[in-house]
Coordinates of C-alpha atoms in Angstrom, one line a residue:
Chain J
M1 CA -15.4 -17.2 -12.6
L2 CA -14.5 -15.0 -9.6
E3 CA -16.6 -14.7 -6.5
A4 CA -15.0 -13.1 -3.5
R5 CA -16.9 -12.1 -0.4
L6 CA -15.4 -9.6 2.1
E7 CA -16.9 -9.4 5.6
Q8 CA -16.5 -5.6 5.6
A9 CA -16.5 -3.3 2.6
N10 CA -14.3 -1.1 4.7
L11 CA -11.1 -3.0 3.8
L12 CA -11.4 -2.5 0.1
K13 CA -12.6 1.1 0.5
K14 CA -9.5 1.9 2.6
V15 CA -7.1 0.1 0.2
V16 CA -8.5 1.9 -2.8
D17 CA -8.5 5.2 -1.0
A18 CA -4.8 4.7 -0.1
I19 CA -3.6 4.1 -3.7
K20 CA -6.0 6.0 -5.9
D21 CA -3.9 9.2 -5.9
L22 CA -0.8 7.3 -6.8
V23 CA -2.1 5.0 -9.6
Q24 CA -5.2 5.4 -11.8
D25 CA -5.8 2.4 -14.0
C26 CA -4.8 -1.0 -12.6
N27 CA -5.3 -4.7 -13.2
F28 CA -6.6 -6.6 -10.2
D29 CA -5.1 -10.0 -10.9
C30 CA -7.3 -12.7 -9.5
N31 CA -6.3 -16.4 -9.1
D32 CA -6.9 -19.1 -6.6
S33 CA -4.4 -17.5 -4.1
G34 CA -6.3 -14.2 -4.0
I35 CA -6.4 -10.8 -5.6
A36 CA -3.2 -9.0 -6.3
L37 CA -2.4 -5.6 -7.8
Q38 CA 0.9 -4.1 -8.9
A39 CA 1.2 -0.7 -10.4
M40 CA 3.7 2.1 -10.8
D41 CA 2.9 5.8 -10.6
N42 CA 3.1 7.8 -13.8
S43 CA 6.6 9.1 -13.1
H44 CA 7.9 5.6 -12.3
V45 CA 9.2 6.7 -8.9
A46 CA 6.9 4.6 -6.7
L47 CA 5.3 1.2 -7.0
V48 CA 2.2 -0.2 -5.2
S49 CA 1.9 -3.9 -4.5
M50 CA -1.3 -5.2 -2.9
M51 CA -2.1 -8.8 -2.0
L52 CA -5.5 -9.8 -0.7
K53 CA -5.1 -13.4 0.1
S54 CA -8.0 -15.8 -0.5
E55 CA -8.1 -16.3 3.3
S56 CA -9.2 -12.6 3.6
F57 CA -12.4 -13.6 1.8
S58 CA -15.1 -16.0 2.8
P59 CA -15.9 -17.6 0.6
F60 CA -13.3 -17.1 -2.2
R61 CA -13.6 -18.8 -5.5
C62 CA -11.5 -18.2 -8.6
D63 CA -11.2 -21.0 -11.1
R64 CA -8.8 -19.4 -13.5
N65 CA -6.6 -16.3 -13.8
I66 CA -8.7 -13.3 -14.4
A67 CA -7.3 -9.7 -14.8
L68 CA -9.8 -7.1 -13.9
G69 CA -8.7 -3.8 -15.5
I70 CA -10.3 -1.1 -13.3
N71 CA -10.1 2.6 -13.2
L72 CA -9.7 3.5 -9.6
T73 CA -11.7 6.7 -9.8
S74 CA -14.7 4.7 -11.1
L75 CA -14.2 2.1 -8.4
T76 CA -14.1 4.9 -5.7
K77 CA -17.4 6.2 -7.0
V78 CA -19.0 2.8 -6.6
L79 CA -17.4 2.0 -3.3
R80 CA -18.7 5.3 -1.9
A81 CA -22.1 3.6 -2.2
A82 CA -21.0 0.9 0.3
Q83 CA -21.3 1.4 4.0
N84 CA -18.2 0.5 5.9
E85 CA -19.8 -2.5 7.6
D86 CA -21.5 -3.8 4.5
I87 CA -20.7 -7.3 3.3
L88 CA -19.0 -6.8 -0.1
T89 CA -19.0 -9.4 -2.9
L90 CA -17.0 -9.1 -6.1
K91 CA -18.0 -11.2 -9.0
A92 CA -16.8 -11.6 -12.5
E93 CA -17.1 -14.1 -15.4
D94 CA -14.1 -15.8 -16.9
A95 CA -13.6 -13.3 -19.7
P96 CA -15.5 -10.4 -18.2
D97 CA -16.6 -7.1 -19.6
V98 CA -17.7 -5.9 -16.2
V99 CA -17.0 -6.6 -12.5
N100 CA -20.0 -6.9 -10.3
L101 CA -20.1 -5.5 -6.8
V102 CA -22.8 -6.4 -4.3
F103 CA -23.1 -4.6 -1.0
E104 CA -25.3 -6.2 1.7
S105 CA -26.2 -4.5 4.9
A106 CA -25.9 -6.9 7.8
E107 CA -28.5 -4.9 9.7
S108 CA -31.2 -4.3 7.1
D109 CA -32.4 -6.3 4.0
R110 CA -30.8 -3.7 1.7
I111 CA -28.8 -5.1 -1.2
S112 CA -27.0 -2.8 -3.7
E113 CA -25.6 -4.0 -6.9
Y114 CA -23.2 -2.2 -9.2
D115 CA -21.3 -3.1 -12.4
I116 CA -18.1 -1.4 -13.4
K117 CA -17.0 -1.6 -17.0
L118 CA -13.5 -3.1 -17.3
M119 CA -10.6 -1.7 -19.2
D120 CA -7.9 -3.4 -21.2
I121 CA -4.8 -2.4 -19.4
D122 CA -1.4 -3.3 -20.8
Q123 CA 0.6 -3.1 -17.6
E124 CA 4.3 -3.7 -17.3
H125 CA 4.7 -6.2 -14.4
L126 CA 8.0 -5.8 -12.6
G127 CA 10.0 -8.5 -10.8
I128 CA 10.7 -7.4 -7.3
P129 CA 13.9 -9.1 -6.1
E130 CA 13.9 -10.8 -2.7
T131 CA 16.0 -8.5 -0.6
E132 CA 17.7 -8.9 2.8
Y133 CA 17.3 -5.4 4.0
A134 CA 20.0 -3.8 6.1
A135 CA 17.5 -2.1 8.3
T136 CA 13.9 -3.0 9.2
I137 CA 11.9 -0.6 11.3
S138 CA 8.5 -1.3 12.7
M139 CA 6.7 1.7 14.2
P140 CA 3.2 3.0 14.8
S141 CA 1.7 4.0 11.4
A142 CA 0.3 7.2 12.9
E143 CA 3.8 8.2 14.1
F144 CA 5.3 7.7 10.7
Q145 CA 2.5 9.8 9.2
R146 CA 3.1 12.6 11.6
I147 CA 6.8 12.6 11.0
C148 CA 6.4 12.8 7.2
R149 CA 3.8 15.6 7.5
D150 CA 5.8 17.6 9.9
L151 CA 9.0 17.4 7.9
M152 CA 7.2 18.1 4.6
A153 CA 6.4 21.6 6.0
L154 CA 10.1 22.3 5.8
S155 CA 11.4 20.3 2.8
E156 CA 10.7 18.2 -0.2
S157 CA 13.0 15.4 0.9
V158 CA 13.8 13.5 4.0
S159 CA 16.9 11.5 4.8
I160 CA 16.4 8.3 6.8
E161 CA 19.4 7.3 8.7
C162 CA 19.4 4.1 10.6
S163 CA 22.3 3.3 13.0
K164 CA 22.8 1.6 16.4
E165 CA 21.6 4.8 17.9
G166 CA 18.2 4.5 16.3
V167 CA 16.4 5.9 13.2
K168 CA 16.7 9.5 12.3
F169 CA 14.4 11.3 9.9
A170 CA 16.0 14.6 8.9
C171 CA 15.3 17.4 6.5
Q172 CA 16.7 20.7 5.4
G173 CA 14.7 23.5 3.8
D174 CA 14.7 27.2 3.1
I175 CA 13.5 28.2 6.6
G176 CA 15.7 25.8 8.5
S177 CA 16.1 22.1 9.3
G178 CA 14.4 19.5 11.4
S179 CA 14.8 15.9 12.6
V180 CA 13.0 13.3 14.5
T181 CA 14.9 10.4 16.1
L182 CA 13.3 7.2 17.3
R183 CA 14.8 4.5 19.4
S184 CA 13.6 1.0 20.0
H185 CA 10.8 1.0 22.4
T186 CA 8.5 -1.6 23.8
N187 CA 5.0 -0.8 25.2
V188 CA 3.7 -3.9 27.0
D189 CA 0.2 -2.5 27.3
K190 CA 0.0 -1.1 23.8
P191 CA 2.1 -3.2 21.4
E192 CA 0.9 -1.0 18.5
M193 CA 3.1 1.7 20.0
N194 CA 6.2 -0.4 19.8
V195 CA 9.2 0.8 17.8
E196 CA 11.4 -2.1 16.7
I197 CA 14.7 -1.5 14.8
D198 CA 16.4 -4.5 13.3
L199 CA 19.8 -3.4 11.9
T200 CA 22.5 -5.4 10.2
E201 CA 24.4 -2.4 8.8
P202 CA 24.0 1.4 9.0
V203 CA 21.8 2.8 6.2
S204 CA 21.3 6.4 5.0
L205 CA 18.9 7.2 2.1
T206 CA 17.0 10.2 0.9
F207 CA 13.4 10.1 -0.3
S208 CA 10.7 12.4 -1.6
L209 CA 8.3 13.4 1.2
K210 CA 5.5 13.9 -1.2
Y211 CA 5.4 10.2 -1.9
L212 CA 5.8 9.2 1.7
V213 CA 3.0 11.4 2.8
G214 CA 0.9 9.8 0.0
F215 CA 1.7 6.3 1.3
C216 CA 0.6 7.3 4.7
K217 CA -3.0 7.4 3.5
A218 CA -2.9 3.7 4.2
S219 CA -2.3 4.4 8.0
S220 CA -5.9 3.5 8.9
L221 CA -5.4 0.0 7.5
S222 CA -2.8 -1.0 10.2
G223 CA -1.6 0.3 13.5
Q224 CA 2.0 -0.5 12.6
V225 CA 4.0 0.2 9.5
K226 CA 7.2 -1.5 8.5
L227 CA 10.0 0.4 6.7
C228 CA 12.7 -1.7 5.1
L229 CA 15.9 -0.1 3.9
S230 CA 19.1 -1.0 2.2
N231 CA 21.6 1.4 0.7
E232 CA 20.9 2.2 -2.9
V233 CA 17.7 0.2 -3.2
P234 CA 14.0 1.3 -3.1
L235 CA 12.5 1.8 0.3
L236 CA 9.7 -0.7 1.2
V237 CA 6.8 0.7 3.2
E238 CA 4.5 -2.2 4.3
Y239 CA 1.1 -2.1 5.9
A240 CA 0.3 -5.7 7.0
L241 CA -3.3 -6.7 6.8
A242 CA -5.1 -9.7 8.4
N243 CA -4.5 -13.2 6.9
N244 CA -1.1 -12.4 5.5
S245 CA -2.6 -9.9 3.1
Y246 CA -0.6 -6.6 2.6
L247 CA -0.4 -3.3 1.0
R248 CA 3.2 -2.4 0.1
F249 CA 4.7 0.7 -1.4
Y250 CA 8.2 0.9 -2.9
L251 CA 9.9 4.2 -3.4
A252 CA 13.1 4.8 -5.4
P253 CA 15.7 6.8 -3.5
K254 CA 17.1 10.1 -4.5
I255 CA 20.6 9.7 -5.8
G256 CA 23.8 11.7 -6.0
D257 CA 23.2 13.8 -2.9
Chain K
T1 CA 21.2 18.4 -5.2
A2 CA 20.0 14.8 -5.4
S3 CA 18.0 13.6 -8.4
Q4 CA 15.1 11.3 -8.1
G5 CA 15.8 7.7 -9.0
S6 CA 13.4 5.5 -11.0
I7 CA 11.8 2.3 -9.8
T8 CA 12.4 0.7 -13.2
S9 CA 16.2 1.0 -12.8
F10 CA 16.0 -1.2 -9.7
F11 CA 13.1 -3.6 -10.5
G12 CA 13.3 -5.2 -14.0
A13 CA 11.1 -7.5 -16.0
P14 CA 10.4 -10.7 -14.0

């Protein structure tokens, strides 16, 4: 059986909120290392990969592999009933029909309990190759969100060019063009404001801004976001969570520009 | 203009 207790419902609420517009029905794969999710969007352009390590829960117990097929719209409805600060416990039997969610208020004696019916989801699981990326950029997640939103006002796509000079986000649209260039930057007092660019070779790729703006819904999960790029491979956008847990998005580049 | 690539053409079956 599965029993996983989160100190704050907020974490799951934010994760689900960040991915629910991209993917609808997903398997939450539970085993003794934690709870994982991998799903592609309907058009097979983007892929979400979430890992909530067992260390992110206290306690965490999962004796055998259990796949919880959950509709994220349903999960959102139930999670809306949880206060951000509630303790959240997920429970399921070994061959479950439902997943049970319990929300406990730390301040009052209120206990809420919900069951969500599970779905049988036949999901294609993709192998993501280990990649030595040519460029890795760590930057404030709010900054990345702002750049994507600003450029989307002008264009559907953004080119991300990483060179010794820095990283340049550029777009061209009907009304004109725009670009934002960032250089490495260290803020001793506020390390969350750091921009770190690790480059082994110059990279230039073009991506759909609609997807990037969607990924940025995860910005509240982490002060920093990591962008990993190599020519002609999908972009990795990673939001690191506590205890080595993470929420990752992969986005296929536009080709033949 | 550029065409949108697909994730499945980069990431295959494990």
